[in-house]
Amino acid sequence: MTTPGAGPKGWEAIRAEVLRRIDRREWAPGAVIPPEAELAEEFGVARATVNRALRELALQGVVERRRKAGTRVATHPVRRAVVEIPVTRLEVEGRGQCYAFHLTGCALVVPPPPVLARLGLAPGSRMWHVTTLHLADGRPFLYEDRWLNPAPLPAGFDPSEPALSINEWLVKNVAYTYGDIAFSAEPASEGEALQLDVPKGAPVFVIERTTWAGEVPVTLVRLAYGPGYRLRTVL
Amino acid sequence: MTTPGAGPKGWEAIRAEVLRRIDRREWAPGAVIPPEAELAEEFGVARATVNRALRELALQGVVERRRKAGTRVATHPVRRAVVEIPVTRLEVEGRGQCYAFHLTGCALVVPPPPVLARLGLAPGSRMWHVTTLHLADGRPFLYEDRWLNPAPLPAGFDPSEPALSINEWLVKNVAYTYGDIAFSAEPASEGEALQLDVPKGAPVFVIERTTWAGEVPVTLVRLAYGPGYRLRTVL
DNA sequence: TTCGATAATATGTCTGTACATATTAATCGC
DNA sequence: GCGATTAATATGTACAGACATATTATCGAA
């Protein structure tokens, strides 16, 4: 339903038009599309505007761009989707449910070797091990199993008496820059099954996240969501 | 390891510096940071450069921007992560495994009402129902359950004899613009269990995707991944 | 006091020009 | 012909100025 006269203006219009041509196979997958300068002239806009539009499309994986080689329509649609990793409290409250959480464990111990290896810490290092059960309307919603590196934490930190959830506390108090996230479906472990009130081995949606403050590992956390949880994308 | 003199240049340097100040709590969560013009002057760059940096941070959910209100550090770190939804064949081949697929079902039938409702089609509409098992090194990797709207497809289309997987065929031959994706962990249905060679009820990682060509629904597909599958993100 | 019009402001975007950079294409010497 | 150097080219980024737009703050009238 491409209304010629109306529609968006500026770089979004350029993006839409390029997308339309790709969809109509005027520009076939794998083919090189005209250079920015040419498109700019055709559309009567500055090259920067075309650049913005094409850059956006490249971000979504619709086209691939390389210097000198030009811009070509992606043959393999590695579509990129943006997912929002929400703060649990807000997610629960956003559903109109009542949020609460409950500390189920907290100790300063030596984690199993895989955890240390994953974070690049020396064998034998001690870390906080904090487990939290998050509740929505009093029912188990998410079981959180977190390892915390004491190093970047303020001195005298004691995670056993938080006013906020550990995650929110961290966000407010500890620097962290980047990390990586993995999603998977896994059978509920014994502990998770108990806490989430599901049979052992039942499917739980798992988000595993590591975060770093510069070079220093901050935390490794495993979030196990109860049944029915869905992670959606925008765009 | 913030090397003062070296490091990136241009807008990436601005982004890094802003991120650093946020990390060090020089700009606290919730606080408004100086306007673009001011930062541009401080860093000795054009406002457009600062804009680019801040726009990028807003995209990642680190800051929130609103006209006139200014830019403020996100209090609730709704971190956005970009996930790549790969083409199965490439994903398998990327692991150095041998890819194959096997059509397990194909029929033009009236889908269950939820499917039609989800796609906004009239009750009683007929759709292609195509199920495919994707194999990695001969072992079940992914079970695909797809509903295809015949309307946007070329006349005389017959999905029962594809040279490529349906997904790749679609990408090359049917226009599609946008869609939405949801991730979840679900117990394997009887059929999925059989095809993926896992016990019934075992956890499968499910990606459910709907795609649209403009106003016309194209396909609704449920991808059930076998055990051990992980979806990773960068950033 | 409160509601509504108005001004002020920060971001959003566009333009045109300029230079940087990566990569391909062409050219030259052998 | 073939390999190495050089030129050409398309994108990446920067800049300064300008106008658009959303939203807040202010001020005046009822």
mmCIF file of N, CA and C in Angstrom, chain A residues 1 15 19 23-25 29 52 55-56 59-60 74-87 89-90 118 167-168 170-187 201-205 208-209 214-215 228-233 235, chain B residues 1 15 19 23-25 29 52 55-56 59-60 75-87 89-90 118 167-168 170-187 201-205 208-209 215 228-235:
data_model
loop_
_atom_site.group_PDB
_atom_site.id
_atom_site.type_symbol
_atom_site.label_atom_id
_atom_site.label_comp_id
_atom_site.label_asym_id
_atom_site.label_seq_id
_atom_site.Cartn_x
_atom_site.Cartn_y
_atom_site.Cartn_z
ATOM 1 N N MET A 1 0.855 -1.205 0.000
ATOM 2 C CA MET A 1 0.000 0.000 0.000
ATOM 3 C C MET A 1 0.885 1.247 0.000
ATOM 4 N N ARG A 15 14.757 4.884 2.859
ATOM 5 C CA ARG A 15 14.842 3.499 3.292
ATOM 6 C C ARG A 15 13.645 2.712 2.779
ATOM 7 N N LEU A 19 13.777 -0.405 0.210
ATOM 8 C CA LEU A 19 13.184 -1.662 0.643
ATOM 9 C C LEU A 19 12.141 -2.130 -0.366
ATOM 10 N N ASP A 23 12.095 -5.563 -2.355
ATOM 11 C CA ASP A 23 10.959 -6.475 -2.252
ATOM 12 C C ASP A 23 10.404 -6.829 -3.618
ATOM 13 N N ARG A 24 10.387 -5.863 -4.505
ATOM 14 C CA ARG A 24 9.841 -6.122 -5.839
ATOM 15 C C ARG A 24 10.857 -6.760 -6.771
ATOM 16 N N ARG A 25 11.983 -7.085 -6.240
ATOM 17 C CA ARG A 25 13.023 -7.736 -7.030
ATOM 18 C C ARG A 25 13.548 -6.854 -8.156
ATOM 19 N N PRO A 29 18.424 -10.153 -4.877
ATOM 20 C CA PRO A 29 19.385 -10.550 -3.848
ATOM 21 C C PRO A 29 20.750 -10.830 -4.455
ATOM 22 N N ARG A 52 22.425 7.462 5.545
ATOM 23 C CA ARG A 52 21.696 7.117 6.771
ATOM 24 C C ARG A 52 20.715 5.986 6.510
ATOM 25 N N ARG A 55 22.595 2.726 5.785
ATOM 26 C CA ARG A 55 23.247 2.240 7.005
ATOM 27 C C ARG A 55 22.226 1.523 7.884
ATOM 28 N N GLU A 56 21.040 2.090 7.965
ATOM 29 C CA GLU A 56 19.971 1.483 8.758
ATOM 30 C C GLU A 56 19.604 0.104 8.205
ATOM 31 N N LEU A 59 22.161 -2.380 9.060
ATOM 32 C CA LEU A 59 22.032 -2.775 10.457
ATOM 33 C C LEU A 59 21.012 -3.884 10.612
ATOM 34 N N GLN A 60 19.939 -3.802 9.849
ATOM 35 C CA GLN A 60 18.895 -4.820 9.918
ATOM 36 C C GLN A 60 19.279 -6.051 9.106
ATOM 37 N N ALA A 74 21.380 -8.359 0.521
ATOM 38 C CA ALA A 74 21.829 -9.549 1.234
ATOM 39 C C ALA A 74 21.194 -10.792 0.618
ATOM 40 N N THR A 75 22.035 -11.765 0.322
ATOM 41 C CA THR A 75 21.514 -13.018 -0.218
ATOM 42 C C THR A 75 21.004 -13.896 0.904
ATOM 43 N N HIS A 76 21.734 -13.904 1.968
ATOM 44 C CA HIS A 76 21.347 -14.708 3.111
ATOM 45 C C HIS A 76 20.804 -13.778 4.160
ATOM 46 N N PRO A 77 19.515 -13.803 4.327
ATOM 47 C CA PRO A 77 18.880 -12.796 5.163
ATOM 48 C C PRO A 77 19.155 -13.035 6.624
ATOM 49 N N VAL A 78 20.340 -12.797 7.040
ATOM 50 C CA VAL A 78 20.638 -12.860 8.456
ATOM 51 C C VAL A 78 19.939 -11.687 9.094
ATOM 52 N N ARG A 79 18.633 -11.841 9.237
ATOM 53 C CA ARG A 79 17.879 -10.728 9.797
ATOM 54 C C ARG A 79 18.299 -10.534 11.239
ATOM 55 N N ARG A 80 18.536 -9.330 11.569
ATOM 56 C CA ARG A 80 18.871 -9.029 12.950
ATOM 57 C C ARG A 80 17.629 -8.518 13.641
ATOM 58 N N ALA A 81 17.409 -8.999 14.805
ATOM 59 C CA ALA A 81 16.262 -8.547 15.572
ATOM 60 C C ALA A 81 16.758 -7.964 16.882
ATOM 61 N N VAL A 82 16.081 -6.963 17.341
ATOM 62 C CA VAL A 82 16.456 -6.325 18.585
ATOM 63 C C VAL A 82 15.539 -6.832 19.690
ATOM 64 N N VAL A 83 16.114 -7.423 20.704
ATOM 65 C CA VAL A 83 15.308 -7.866 21.834
ATOM 66 C C VAL A 83 15.622 -6.993 23.038
ATOM 67 N N GLU A 84 14.625 -6.763 23.824
ATOM 68 C CA GLU A 84 14.813 -5.964 25.026
ATOM 69 C C GLU A 84 14.920 -6.882 26.218
ATOM 70 N N ILE A 85 16.042 -6.748 26.910
ATOM 71 C CA ILE A 85 16.248 -7.537 28.116
ATOM 72 C C ILE A 85 15.748 -6.694 29.275
ATOM 73 N N PRO A 86 14.579 -6.995 29.777
ATOM 74 C CA PRO A 86 13.991 -6.075 30.735
ATOM 75 C C PRO A 86 14.447 -6.325 32.154
ATOM 76 N N VAL A 87 14.207 -5.345 33.002
ATOM 77 C CA VAL A 87 14.383 -5.509 34.437
ATOM 78 C C VAL A 87 13.159 -6.269 34.927
ATOM 79 N N ARG A 89 11.525 -6.623 37.687
ATOM 80 C CA ARG A 89 10.476 -5.925 38.425
ATOM 81 C C ARG A 89 9.547 -5.180 37.473
ATOM 82 N N LEU A 90 10.146 -4.463 36.521
ATOM 83 C CA LEU A 90 9.335 -3.692 35.591
ATOM 84 C C LEU A 90 8.517 -4.597 34.695
ATOM 85 N N ARG A 118 35.087 -19.139 32.696
ATOM 86 C CA ARG A 118 34.247 -18.299 31.855
ATOM 87 C C ARG A 118 34.521 -16.814 32.092
ATOM 88 N N ASN A 167 20.113 -7.227 40.720
ATOM 89 C CA ASN A 167 20.325 -6.654 39.399
ATOM 90 C C ASN A 167 20.156 -5.136 39.422
ATOM 91 N N GLU A 168 19.076 -4.695 40.000
ATOM 92 C CA GLU A 168 18.852 -3.245 40.033
ATOM 93 C C GLU A 168 19.905 -2.544 40.877
ATOM 94 N N LEU A 170 22.970 -3.526 41.285
ATOM 95 C CA LEU A 170 24.190 -3.497 40.485
ATOM 96 C C LEU A 170 24.178 -2.352 39.497
ATOM 97 N N VAL A 171 23.046 -2.246 38.837
ATOM 98 C CA VAL A 171 22.927 -1.232 37.804
ATOM 99 C C VAL A 171 23.181 0.155 38.377
ATOM 100 N N LYS A 172 22.696 0.351 39.577
ATOM 101 C CA LYS A 172 22.810 1.680 40.177
ATOM 102 C C LYS A 172 24.179 1.920 40.784
ATOM 103 N N ASN A 173 24.893 0.865 41.121
ATOM 104 C CA ASN A 173 26.083 1.058 41.940
ATOM 105 C C ASN A 173 27.394 0.572 41.346
ATOM 106 N N VAL A 174 27.329 -0.276 40.366
ATOM 107 C CA VAL A 174 28.582 -0.800 39.824
ATOM 108 C C VAL A 174 28.672 -0.491 38.335
ATOM 109 N N ALA A 175 29.833 -0.045 37.981
ATOM 110 C CA ALA A 175 30.053 0.233 36.580
ATOM 111 C C ALA A 175 30.015 -1.052 35.795
ATOM 112 N N TYR A 176 29.357 -1.059 34.680
ATOM 113 C CA TYR A 176 29.510 -2.190 33.797
ATOM 114 C C TYR A 176 29.268 -1.738 32.371
ATOM 115 N N THR A 177 30.106 -2.217 31.530
ATOM 116 C CA THR A 177 30.045 -1.733 30.168
ATOM 117 C C THR A 177 29.418 -2.745 29.234
ATOM 118 N N TYR A 178 30.107 -3.849 29.039
ATOM 119 C CA TYR A 178 29.611 -4.775 28.041
ATOM 120 C C TYR A 178 29.450 -6.180 28.588
ATOM 121 N N GLY A 179 28.813 -6.982 27.823
ATOM 122 C CA GLY A 179 28.633 -8.353 28.205
ATOM 123 C C GLY A 179 28.093 -9.142 27.048
ATOM 124 N N ASP A 180 27.833 -10.393 27.292
ATOM 125 C CA ASP A 180 27.203 -11.161 26.238
ATOM 126 C C ASP A 180 26.071 -11.984 26.824
ATOM 127 N N ILE A 181 25.154 -12.317 25.981
ATOM 128 C CA ILE A 181 23.931 -12.953 26.420
ATOM 129 C C ILE A 181 23.687 -14.170 25.555
ATOM 130 N N ALA A 182 23.166 -15.205 26.145
ATOM 131 C CA ALA A 182 22.775 -16.386 25.386
ATOM 132 C C ALA A 182 21.409 -16.851 25.864
ATOM 133 N N PHE A 183 20.588 -17.273 24.915
ATOM 134 C CA PHE A 183 19.265 -17.785 25.236
ATOM 135 C C PHE A 183 19.237 -19.277 24.946
ATOM 136 N N SER A 184 18.557 -20.001 25.768
ATOM 137 C CA SER A 184 18.421 -21.421 25.493
ATOM 138 C C SER A 184 17.218 -21.981 26.239
ATOM 139 N N ALA A 185 16.862 -23.185 25.869
ATOM 140 C CA ALA A 185 15.819 -23.918 26.573
ATOM 141 C C ALA A 185 16.487 -25.080 27.272
ATOM 142 N N GLU A 186 16.275 -25.206 28.558
ATOM 143 C CA GLU A 186 16.949 -26.266 29.283
ATOM 144 C C GLU A 186 16.004 -26.932 30.266
ATOM 145 N N PRO A 187 16.314 -28.169 30.594
ATOM 146 C CA PRO A 187 15.481 -28.836 31.598
ATOM 147 C C PRO A 187 15.764 -28.245 32.972
ATOM 148 N N GLY A 201 13.174 -31.311 35.247
ATOM 149 C CA GLY A 201 13.327 -31.602 33.822
ATOM 150 C C GLY A 201 12.353 -30.832 32.945
ATOM 151 N N ALA A 202 11.427 -30.112 33.531
ATOM 152 C CA ALA A 202 10.479 -29.324 32.737
ATOM 153 C C ALA A 202 11.222 -28.214 32.000
ATOM 154 N N PRO A 203 10.725 -27.782 30.841
ATOM 155 C CA PRO A 203 11.430 -26.762 30.063
ATOM 156 C C PRO A 203 11.430 -25.422 30.781
ATOM 157 N N VAL A 204 12.604 -24.853 30.916
ATOM 158 C CA VAL A 204 12.695 -23.480 31.405
ATOM 159 C C VAL A 204 13.458 -22.656 30.365
ATOM 160 N N PHE A 205 13.023 -21.442 30.203
ATOM 161 C CA PHE A 205 13.702 -20.523 29.294
ATOM 162 C C PHE A 205 14.839 -19.891 30.067
ATOM 163 N N GLU A 208 21.442 -16.490 29.939
ATOM 164 C CA GLU A 208 22.710 -16.498 30.641
ATOM 165 C C GLU A 208 23.481 -15.265 30.219
ATOM 166 N N ARG A 209 23.907 -14.517 31.193
ATOM 167 C CA ARG A 209 24.542 -13.245 30.872
ATOM 168 C C ARG A 209 25.837 -13.088 31.642
ATOM 169 N N GLY A 214 34.875 -2.920 31.965
ATOM 170 C CA GLY A 214 36.191 -2.819 31.334
ATOM 171 C C GLY A 214 36.795 -4.203 31.224
ATOM 172 N N GLU A 215 37.899 -4.435 31.954
ATOM 173 C CA GLU A 215 38.570 -5.725 31.887
ATOM 174 C C GLU A 215 38.136 -6.631 33.022
ATOM 175 N N GLY A 228 5.709 -20.726 30.164
ATOM 176 C CA GLY A 228 4.874 -19.705 29.534
ATOM 177 C C GLY A 228 5.619 -18.425 29.207
ATOM 178 N N TYR A 229 6.869 -18.335 29.628
ATOM 179 C CA TYR A 229 7.583 -17.093 29.365
ATOM 180 C C TYR A 229 7.955 -16.977 27.893
ATOM 181 N N ARG A 230 7.764 -15.797 27.340
ATOM 182 C CA ARG A 230 8.125 -15.527 25.947
ATOM 183 C C ARG A 230 8.914 -14.237 25.851
ATOM 184 N N LEU A 231 9.944 -14.279 25.072
ATOM 185 C CA LEU A 231 10.725 -13.071 24.837
ATOM 186 C C LEU A 231 10.404 -12.576 23.437
ATOM 187 N N ARG A 232 9.922 -11.366 23.322
ATOM 188 C CA ARG A 232 9.488 -10.850 22.030
ATOM 189 C C ARG A 232 10.465 -9.815 21.492
ATOM 190 N N THR A 233 10.352 -9.580 20.225
ATOM 191 C CA THR A 233 11.195 -8.552 19.634
ATOM 192 C C THR A 233 10.342 -7.391 19.168
ATOM 193 N N LEU A 235 10.385 -4.207 16.257
ATOM 194 C CA LEU A 235 10.768 -4.143 14.853
ATOM 195 C C LEU A 235 10.135 -5.275 14.083
ATOM 196 N N MET B 1 40.809 -0.698 31.012
ATOM 197 C CA MET B 1 42.086 -0.244 30.450
ATOM 198 C C MET B 1 41.828 0.903 29.481
ATOM 199 N N ARG B 15 31.336 8.314 22.161
ATOM 200 C CA ARG B 15 30.492 7.303 22.803
ATOM 201 C C ARG B 15 31.228 6.665 23.977
ATOM 202 N N LEU B 19 30.150 6.858 27.868
ATOM 203 C CA LEU B 19 29.936 5.600 28.570
ATOM 204 C C LEU B 19 30.807 5.544 29.820
ATOM 205 N N ASP B 23 29.614 5.112 33.568
ATOM 206 C CA ASP B 23 30.097 4.006 34.385
ATOM 207 C C ASP B 23 30.684 4.499 35.697
ATOM 208 N N ARG B 24 31.365 5.629 35.634
ATOM 209 C CA ARG B 24 31.995 6.135 36.845
ATOM 210 C C ARG B 24 31.032 6.933 37.706
ATOM 211 N N ARG B 25 29.810 6.939 37.304
ATOM 212 C CA ARG B 25 28.783 7.652 38.052
ATOM 213 C C ARG B 25 29.004 9.165 38.089
ATOM 214 N N PRO B 29 22.563 7.474 37.047
ATOM 215 C CA PRO B 29 21.335 7.002 36.408
ATOM 216 C C PRO B 29 20.174 7.948 36.710
ATOM 217 N N ARG B 52 25.524 11.527 16.828
ATOM 218 C CA ARG B 52 25.717 10.146 16.390
ATOM 219 C C ARG B 52 26.049 9.249 17.568
ATOM 220 N N ARG B 55 23.023 8.899 19.878
ATOM 221 C CA ARG B 55 21.965 8.123 19.233
ATOM 222 C C ARG B 55 22.268 6.639 19.358
ATOM 223 N N GLU B 56 23.540 6.323 19.185
ATOM 224 C CA GLU B 56 23.962 4.932 19.294
ATOM 225 C C GLU B 56 23.721 4.404 20.711
ATOM 226 N N LEU B 59 20.170 3.735 21.280
ATOM 227 C CA LEU B 59 19.774 2.486 20.611
ATOM 228 C C LEU B 59 20.066 1.290 21.503
ATOM 229 N N GLN B 60 21.179 1.366 22.218
ATOM 230 C CA GLN B 60 21.549 0.274 23.106
ATOM 231 C C GLN B 60 20.812 0.342 24.430
ATOM 232 N N THR B 75 17.578 4.819 33.820
ATOM 233 C CA THR B 75 17.534 4.316 35.190
ATOM 234 C C THR B 75 17.298 2.816 35.166
ATOM 235 N N HIS B 76 16.405 2.406 34.302
ATOM 236 C CA HIS B 76 16.125 0.987 34.202
ATOM 237 C C HIS B 76 16.787 0.497 32.939
ATOM 238 N N PRO B 77 17.830 -0.243 33.109
ATOM 239 C CA PRO B 77 18.677 -0.571 31.967
ATOM 240 C C PRO B 77 17.981 -1.572 31.061
ATOM 241 N N VAL B 78 17.020 -1.132 30.334
ATOM 242 C CA VAL B 78 16.395 -1.994 29.345
ATOM 243 C C VAL B 78 17.408 -2.159 28.236
ATOM 244 N N ARG B 79 18.408 -2.993 28.544
ATOM 245 C CA ARG B 79 19.441 -3.182 27.538
ATOM 246 C C ARG B 79 18.851 -3.860 26.335
ATOM 247 N N ARG B 80 19.152 -3.309 25.220
ATOM 248 C CA ARG B 80 18.711 -3.932 23.983
ATOM 249 C C ARG B 80 19.858 -4.737 23.404
ATOM 250 N N ALA B 81 19.572 -5.907 22.998
ATOM 251 C CA ALA B 81 20.584 -6.750 22.402
ATOM 252 C C ALA B 81 20.151 -7.114 20.993
ATOM 253 N N VAL B 82 21.102 -7.155 20.125
ATOM 254 C CA VAL B 82 20.811 -7.520 18.747
ATOM 255 C C VAL B 82 21.108 -8.998 18.559
ATOM 256 N N VAL B 83 20.112 -9.765 18.185
ATOM 257 C CA VAL B 83 20.347 -11.177 17.914
ATOM 258 C C VAL B 83 20.248 -11.409 16.423
ATOM 259 N N GLU B 84 21.062 -12.282 15.933
ATOM 260 C CA GLU B 84 21.025 -12.610 14.511
ATOM 261 C C GLU B 84 20.245 -13.894 14.316
ATOM 262 N N ILE B 85 19.200 -13.797 13.525
ATOM 263 C CA ILE B 85 18.398 -14.970 13.219
ATOM 264 C C ILE B 85 18.985 -15.578 11.952
ATOM 265 N N PRO B 86 19.727 -16.635 12.102
ATOM 266 C CA PRO B 86 20.475 -17.122 10.951
ATOM 267 C C PRO B 86 19.641 -18.030 10.052
ATOM 268 N N VAL B 87 20.103 -18.201 8.871
ATOM 269 C CA VAL B 87 19.553 -19.191 7.972
ATOM 270 C C VAL B 87 20.106 -20.541 8.420
ATOM 271 N N ARG B 89 20.692 -23.428 7.150
ATOM 272 C CA ARG B 89 21.759 -24.084 6.395
ATOM 273 C C ARG B 89 23.126 -23.480 6.732
ATOM 274 N N LEU B 90 23.180 -22.151 6.749
ATOM 275 C CA LEU B 90 24.447 -21.493 7.021
ATOM 276 C C LEU B 90 24.898 -21.729 8.449
ATOM 277 N N ARG B 118 -4.196 -15.180 14.105
ATOM 278 C CA ARG B 118 -2.894 -14.559 14.297
ATOM 279 C C ARG B 118 -2.469 -13.803 13.030
ATOM 280 N N ASN B 167 12.477 -21.704 3.621
ATOM 281 C CA ASN B 167 12.867 -20.371 4.074
ATOM 282 C C ASN B 167 13.739 -19.676 3.045
ATOM 283 N N GLU B 168 14.732 -20.363 2.561
ATOM 284 C CA GLU B 168 15.617 -19.738 1.578
ATOM 285 C C GLU B 168 14.880 -19.452 0.282
ATOM 286 N N LEU B 170 11.719 -18.771 0.022
ATOM 287 C CA LEU B 170 10.871 -17.608 0.275
ATOM 288 C C LEU B 170 11.656 -16.317 0.138
ATOM 289 N N VAL B 171 12.806 -16.331 0.774
ATOM 290 C CA VAL B 171 13.627 -15.133 0.789
ATOM 291 C C VAL B 171 13.947 -14.680 -0.630
ATOM 292 N N LYS B 172 14.211 -15.657 -1.486
ATOM 293 C CA LYS B 172 14.627 -15.320 -2.839
ATOM 294 C C LYS B 172 13.456 -14.952 -3.734
ATOM 295 N N ASN B 173 12.266 -15.413 -3.372
ATOM 296 C CA ASN B 173 11.168 -15.298 -4.321
ATOM 297 C C ASN B 173 9.948 -14.516 -3.862
ATOM 298 N N VAL B 174 9.792 -14.307 -2.600
ATOM 299 C CA VAL B 174 8.604 -13.597 -2.144
ATOM 300 C C VAL B 174 9.014 -12.356 -1.360
ATOM 301 N N ALA B 175 8.353 -11.290 -1.705
ATOM 302 C CA ALA B 175 8.621 -10.058 -1.000
ATOM 303 C C ALA B 175 8.175 -10.199 0.445
ATOM 304 N N TYR B 176 9.008 -9.781 1.340
ATOM 305 C CA TYR B 176 8.480 -9.663 2.697
ATOM 306 C C TYR B 176 9.207 -8.536 3.409
ATOM 307 N N THR B 177 8.460 -7.810 4.136
ATOM 308 C CA THR B 177 9.028 -6.624 4.727
ATOM 309 C C THR B 177 9.307 -6.819 6.202
ATOM 310 N N TYR B 178 8.235 -6.930 6.991
ATOM 311 C CA TYR B 178 8.476 -6.992 8.418
ATOM 312 C C TYR B 178 7.787 -8.177 9.057
ATOM 313 N N GLY B 179 8.117 -8.407 10.261
ATOM 314 C CA GLY B 179 7.501 -9.485 11.000
ATOM 315 C C GLY B 179 7.835 -9.341 12.466
ATOM 316 N N ASP B 180 7.411 -10.304 13.253
ATOM 317 C CA ASP B 180 7.802 -10.278 14.653
ATOM 318 C C ASP B 180 8.213 -11.677 15.074
ATOM 319 N N ILE B 181 9.021 -11.705 16.073
ATOM 320 C CA ILE B 181 9.648 -12.944 16.496
ATOM 321 C C ILE B 181 9.466 -13.094 17.992
ATOM 322 N N ALA B 182 9.267 -14.312 18.426
ATOM 323 C CA ALA B 182 9.198 -14.579 19.858
ATOM 324 C C ALA B 182 10.010 -15.823 20.163
ATOM 325 N N PHE B 183 10.712 -15.786 21.283
ATOM 326 C CA PHE B 183 11.504 -16.922 21.724
ATOM 327 C C PHE B 183 10.879 -17.514 22.979
ATOM 328 N N SER B 184 10.922 -18.805 23.075
ATOM 329 C CA SER B 184 10.409 -19.418 24.291
ATOM 330 C C SER B 184 10.988 -20.819 24.445
ATOM 331 N N ALA B 185 10.792 -21.363 25.620
ATOM 332 C CA ALA B 185 11.164 -22.753 25.885
ATOM 333 C C ALA B 185 9.877 -23.517 26.073
ATOM 334 N N GLU B 186 9.707 -24.583 25.340
ATOM 335 C CA GLU B 186 8.455 -25.313 25.438
ATOM 336 C C GLU B 186 8.708 -26.810 25.438
ATOM 337 N N PRO B 187 7.779 -27.548 25.998
ATOM 338 C CA PRO B 187 7.925 -28.999 25.969
ATOM 339 C C PRO B 187 7.670 -29.520 24.561
ATOM 340 N N GLY B 201 7.863 -33.936 25.732
ATOM 341 C CA GLY B 201 7.907 -33.034 26.871
ATOM 342 C C GLY B 201 9.303 -32.491 27.155
ATOM 343 N N ALA B 202 10.300 -32.978 26.449
ATOM 344 C CA ALA B 202 11.658 -32.478 26.657
ATOM 345 C C ALA B 202 11.732 -31.008 26.218
ATOM 346 N N PRO B 203 12.635 -30.241 26.795
ATOM 347 C CA PRO B 203 12.709 -28.813 26.460
ATOM 348 C C PRO B 203 13.191 -28.603 25.032
ATOM 349 N N VAL B 204 12.445 -27.824 24.292
ATOM 350 C CA VAL B 204 12.927 -27.397 22.983
ATOM 351 C C VAL B 204 12.918 -25.874 22.948
ATOM 352 N N PHE B 205 13.900 -25.346 22.292
ATOM 353 C CA PHE B 205 13.980 -23.897 22.116
ATOM 354 C C PHE B 205 13.145 -23.539 20.894
ATOM 355 N N GLU B 208 9.236 -18.464 17.160
ATOM 356 C CA GLU B 208 8.013 -18.343 16.403
ATOM 357 C C GLU B 208 8.059 -17.024 15.653
ATOM 358 N N ARG B 209 7.825 -17.107 14.360
ATOM 359 C CA ARG B 209 7.989 -15.914 13.549
ATOM 360 C C ARG B 209 6.798 -15.734 12.619
ATOM 361 N N GLU B 215 0.691 -5.509 3.666
ATOM 362 C CA GLU B 215 -0.492 -5.809 4.463
ATOM 363 C C GLU B 215 -0.818 -7.295 4.434
ATOM 364 N N GLY B 228 20.475 -28.462 23.445
ATOM 365 C CA GLY B 228 21.812 -27.903 23.346
ATOM 366 C C GLY B 228 21.886 -26.639 22.514
ATOM 367 N N TYR B 229 20.760 -26.273 21.884
ATOM 368 C CA TYR B 229 20.824 -25.087 21.036
ATOM 369 C C TYR B 229 20.899 -23.821 21.878
ATOM 370 N N ARG B 230 21.747 -22.930 21.472
ATOM 371 C CA ARG B 230 21.886 -21.638 22.153
ATOM 372 C C ARG B 230 21.866 -20.510 21.132
ATOM 373 N N LEU B 231 21.166 -19.492 21.454
ATOM 374 C CA LEU B 231 21.143 -18.298 20.608
ATOM 375 C C LEU B 231 21.969 -17.231 21.297
ATOM 376 N N ARG B 232 22.984 -16.744 20.610
ATOM 377 C CA ARG B 232 23.879 -15.792 21.261
ATOM 378 C C ARG B 232 23.706 -14.392 20.690
ATOM 379 N N THR B 233 24.146 -13.451 21.467
ATOM 380 C CA THR B 233 24.134 -12.082 20.970
ATOM 381 C C THR B 233 25.513 -11.486 21.106
ATOM 382 N N VAL B 234 25.735 -10.527 20.297
ATOM 383 C CA VAL B 234 26.931 -9.722 20.479
ATOM 384 C C VAL B 234 26.526 -8.512 21.315
ATOM 385 N N LEU B 235 27.458 -7.716 21.622
ATOM 386 C CA LEU B 235 27.225 -6.497 22.405
ATOM 387 C C LEU B 235 26.998 -6.678 23.883
#
